[in-house]
Amino acid sequence: MPVMEIRKAGDKVLKIMAMPVDKIDRKIKHLLDDMAETMYAADGVGLAAPQVGVSWRIVVIDVGEGIIELINPEIVAKEGCEIGTEGCLSVPGMYGEVERYATVTVEALNRNGKKIRINGSGLLARALQHEIDHLDGILFIELAKTMHKG
Ligand code: NI
């Protein structure tokens, strides 16, 4: 499985709204595999398809509890609010304090086209919101209250 090139802030693909996936075929499954490989190789906890130059609504996340693959994810419930530090593989070396919902429920399709529902709080809630933002062309640096290096 090849590791893909991660697009950096300033790349146009990171600024546009990604398209919903209408058919989960072999190409999409390969992309999911390659995205996971790319995320792990870069030591990330999440990666959205636009970050590898593919403008589709696909996300992979692993906050240390195993891989989560989400196709066409949508936040269907949200609660509370929490400020925490975020980084992004597309913005290397920079971190920022971002306010997010403390808990979110996300509905998506898995690689078999089955509807799944994920309930996350803490780091998982943050990763879900950060990655879904990527699908809407939003980078955390646009939301951060303060930014710092390293
Ligand atoms: Ni990111």
Tab-separated table of C-alpha atoms and ligand atoms in Angstrom:
chain	number	residue	atom	x	y	z
A	1	MET	CA	0.000	0.000	0.000
A	2	PRO	CA	1.582	3.280	-1.023
A	3	VAL	CA	1.990	6.203	1.319
A	4	MET	CA	0.430	9.247	-0.305
A	5	GLU	CA	1.748	12.784	-0.406
A	6	ILE	CA	0.115	14.995	2.231
A	7	ARG	CA	-1.018	18.355	0.862
A	8	LYS	CA	-0.037	21.386	2.883
A	9	ALA	CA	-1.978	24.548	3.790
A	10	GLY	CA	-2.100	26.774	0.724
A	11	ASP	CA	-3.040	23.873	-1.558
A	12	LYS	CA	-6.389	24.604	-3.202
A	13	VAL	CA	-7.761	21.093	-2.614
A	14	LEU	CA	-7.798	21.839	1.133
A	15	LYS	CA	-10.083	24.830	0.606
A	16	ILE	CA	-12.890	23.285	-1.400
A	17	MET	CA	-15.984	21.345	-0.352
A	18	ALA	CA	-15.400	17.618	-0.899
A	19	MET	CA	-17.936	15.557	-2.864
A	20	PRO	CA	-20.039	12.820	-1.263
A	21	VAL	CA	-19.130	9.263	-2.262
A	22	ASP	CA	-22.020	7.731	-4.201
A	23	LYS	CA	-20.546	4.287	-4.848
A	24	ILE	CA	-18.148	2.403	-2.590
A	25	ASP	CA	-16.067	0.472	-5.099
A	26	ARG	CA	-12.579	-1.050	-5.056
A	27	LYS	CA	-11.057	2.337	-5.728
A	28	ILE	CA	-12.593	3.728	-2.534
A	29	LYS	CA	-11.436	0.700	-0.510
A	30	HIS	CA	-7.898	1.120	-1.845
A	31	LEU	CA	-8.034	4.790	-0.969
A	32	LEU	CA	-9.099	3.936	2.597
A	33	ASP	CA	-6.128	1.542	2.884
A	34	ASP	CA	-3.698	4.106	1.487
A	35	MET	CA	-5.053	6.858	3.734
A	36	ALA	CA	-4.599	4.685	6.841
A	37	GLU	CA	-1.057	3.819	5.753
A	38	THR	CA	-0.314	7.510	5.154
A	39	MET	CA	-1.769	8.547	8.527
A	40	TYR	CA	0.248	5.947	10.451
A	41	ALA	CA	3.458	6.739	8.531
A	42	ALA	CA	3.025	10.415	9.462
A	43	ASP	CA	2.151	9.648	13.106
A	44	GLY	CA	-1.232	11.343	12.773
A	45	VAL	CA	-4.476	10.562	14.595
A	46	GLY	CA	-6.651	11.455	11.628
A	47	LEU	CA	-6.565	12.120	7.906
A	48	ALA	CA	-9.186	13.385	5.479
A	49	ALA	CA	-9.163	12.549	1.763
A	50	PRO	CA	-8.594	16.173	0.637
A	51	GLN	CA	-5.292	16.035	2.544
A	52	VAL	CA	-4.082	13.469	0.024
A	53	GLY	CA	-5.500	15.447	-2.889
A	54	VAL	CA	-8.781	13.550	-3.210
A	55	SER	CA	-11.874	15.730	-2.902
A	56	TRP	CA	-14.248	13.105	-1.562
A	57	ARG	CA	-15.963	12.903	1.835
A	58	ILE	CA	-13.767	10.212	3.387
A	59	VAL	CA	-11.954	10.249	6.741
A	60	VAL	CA	-9.742	7.870	8.707
A	61	ILE	CA	-9.095	8.274	12.438
A	62	ASP	CA	-7.119	6.355	15.040
A	63	VAL	CA	-6.830	7.933	18.456
A	64	GLY	CA	-5.225	4.782	19.838
A	65	GLU	CA	-8.339	2.612	19.840
A	66	GLY	CA	-8.034	1.188	16.330
A	67	ILE	CA	-8.862	2.441	12.881
A	68	ILE	CA	-12.152	4.213	12.212
A	69	GLU	CA	-13.116	4.599	8.555
A	70	LEU	CA	-15.879	7.054	7.726
A	71	ILE	CA	-17.498	7.647	4.356
A	72	ASN	CA	-19.840	10.646	4.012
A	73	PRO	CA	-19.663	11.399	7.776
A	74	GLU	CA	-22.164	13.788	9.303
A	75	ILE	CA	-22.421	15.151	12.819
A	76	VAL	CA	-25.950	14.334	13.972
A	77	ALA	CA	-25.671	15.350	17.629
A	78	LYS	CA	-23.298	17.530	19.641
A	79	GLU	CA	-22.977	18.616	23.220
A	80	GLY	CA	-20.843	20.756	25.487
A	81	CYS	CA	-17.708	22.623	24.614
A	82	GLU	CA	-14.038	22.135	25.264
A	83	ILE	CA	-10.881	24.038	24.355
A	84	GLY	CA	-7.882	21.892	23.459
A	85	THR	CA	-4.660	21.833	21.478
A	86	GLU	CA	-4.748	20.706	17.858
A	87	GLY	CA	-2.282	20.122	15.100
A	88	CYS	CA	-2.690	18.969	11.523
A	89	LEU	CA	-0.546	16.976	9.109
A	90	SER	CA	-1.260	19.710	6.542
A	91	VAL	CA	0.119	22.394	8.874
A	92	PRO	CA	3.348	20.797	10.141
A	93	GLY	CA	4.970	22.166	13.277
A	94	MET	CA	2.068	24.441	14.221
A	95	TYR	CA	-0.411	23.961	17.050
A	96	GLY	CA	-3.403	25.939	18.179
A	97	GLU	CA	-6.068	26.137	20.845
A	98	VAL	CA	-9.426	25.311	19.289
A	99	GLU	CA	-12.878	25.265	20.842
A	100	ARG	CA	-14.890	22.170	19.895
A	101	TYR	CA	-18.001	20.336	21.006
A	102	ALA	CA	-17.062	18.070	23.908
A	103	THR	CA	-19.112	15.159	22.607
A	104	VAL	CA	-20.351	14.421	19.104
A	105	THR	CA	-22.317	11.677	17.427
A	106	VAL	CA	-21.394	11.002	13.829
A	107	GLU	CA	-23.230	8.934	11.250
A	108	ALA	CA	-21.372	7.600	8.245
A	109	LEU	CA	-21.006	4.602	5.975
A	110	ASN	CA	-18.318	2.011	6.538
A	111	ARG	CA	-16.367	0.377	3.702
A	112	ASN	CA	-19.139	-2.175	3.245
A	113	GLY	CA	-21.700	0.547	2.726
A	114	LYS	CA	-23.284	-0.124	6.101
A	115	LYS	CA	-24.554	2.847	8.094
A	116	ILE	CA	-22.569	3.275	11.314
A	117	ARG	CA	-22.859	5.614	14.265
A	118	ILE	CA	-19.907	6.752	16.369
A	119	ASN	CA	-20.196	8.517	19.676
A	120	GLY	CA	-17.022	10.321	20.716
A	121	SER	CA	-15.792	12.550	23.470
A	122	GLY	CA	-12.365	13.954	24.330
A	123	LEU	CA	-9.723	13.380	21.658
A	124	LEU	CA	-12.065	11.319	19.478
A	125	ALA	CA	-14.700	14.079	19.437
A	126	ARG	CA	-11.987	16.587	18.534
A	127	ALA	CA	-10.575	14.381	15.769
A	128	LEU	CA	-14.044	13.777	14.299
A	129	GLN	CA	-14.772	17.514	14.136
A	130	HIS	CA	-11.300	18.394	12.818
A	131	GLU	CA	-11.458	15.793	10.034
A	132	ILE	CA	-15.040	16.572	9.017
A	133	ASP	CA	-14.022	20.247	8.813
A	134	HIS	CA	-11.406	19.210	6.230
A	135	LEU	CA	-14.247	17.895	4.056
A	136	ASP	CA	-15.782	21.373	4.115
A	137	GLY	CA	-12.503	23.105	3.270
A	138	ILE	CA	-11.861	24.332	6.806
A	139	LEU	CA	-8.441	24.163	8.485
A	140	PHE	CA	-8.016	24.384	12.268
A	141	ILE	CA	-5.793	27.447	11.859
A	142	GLU	CA	-8.918	29.367	10.818
A	143	LEU	CA	-10.619	28.440	14.104
A	144	ALA	CA	-7.693	28.600	16.534
A	145	LYS	CA	-7.830	31.258	19.229
A	146	THR	CA	-4.044	31.166	19.606
A	147	MET	CA	-1.282	29.448	17.623
A	148	HIS	CA	2.169	28.287	18.615
A	149	LYS	CA	5.086	26.323	17.175
A	150	GLY	CA	6.290	22.901	18.302
B	1	NI	NI	-5.967	18.201	9.805
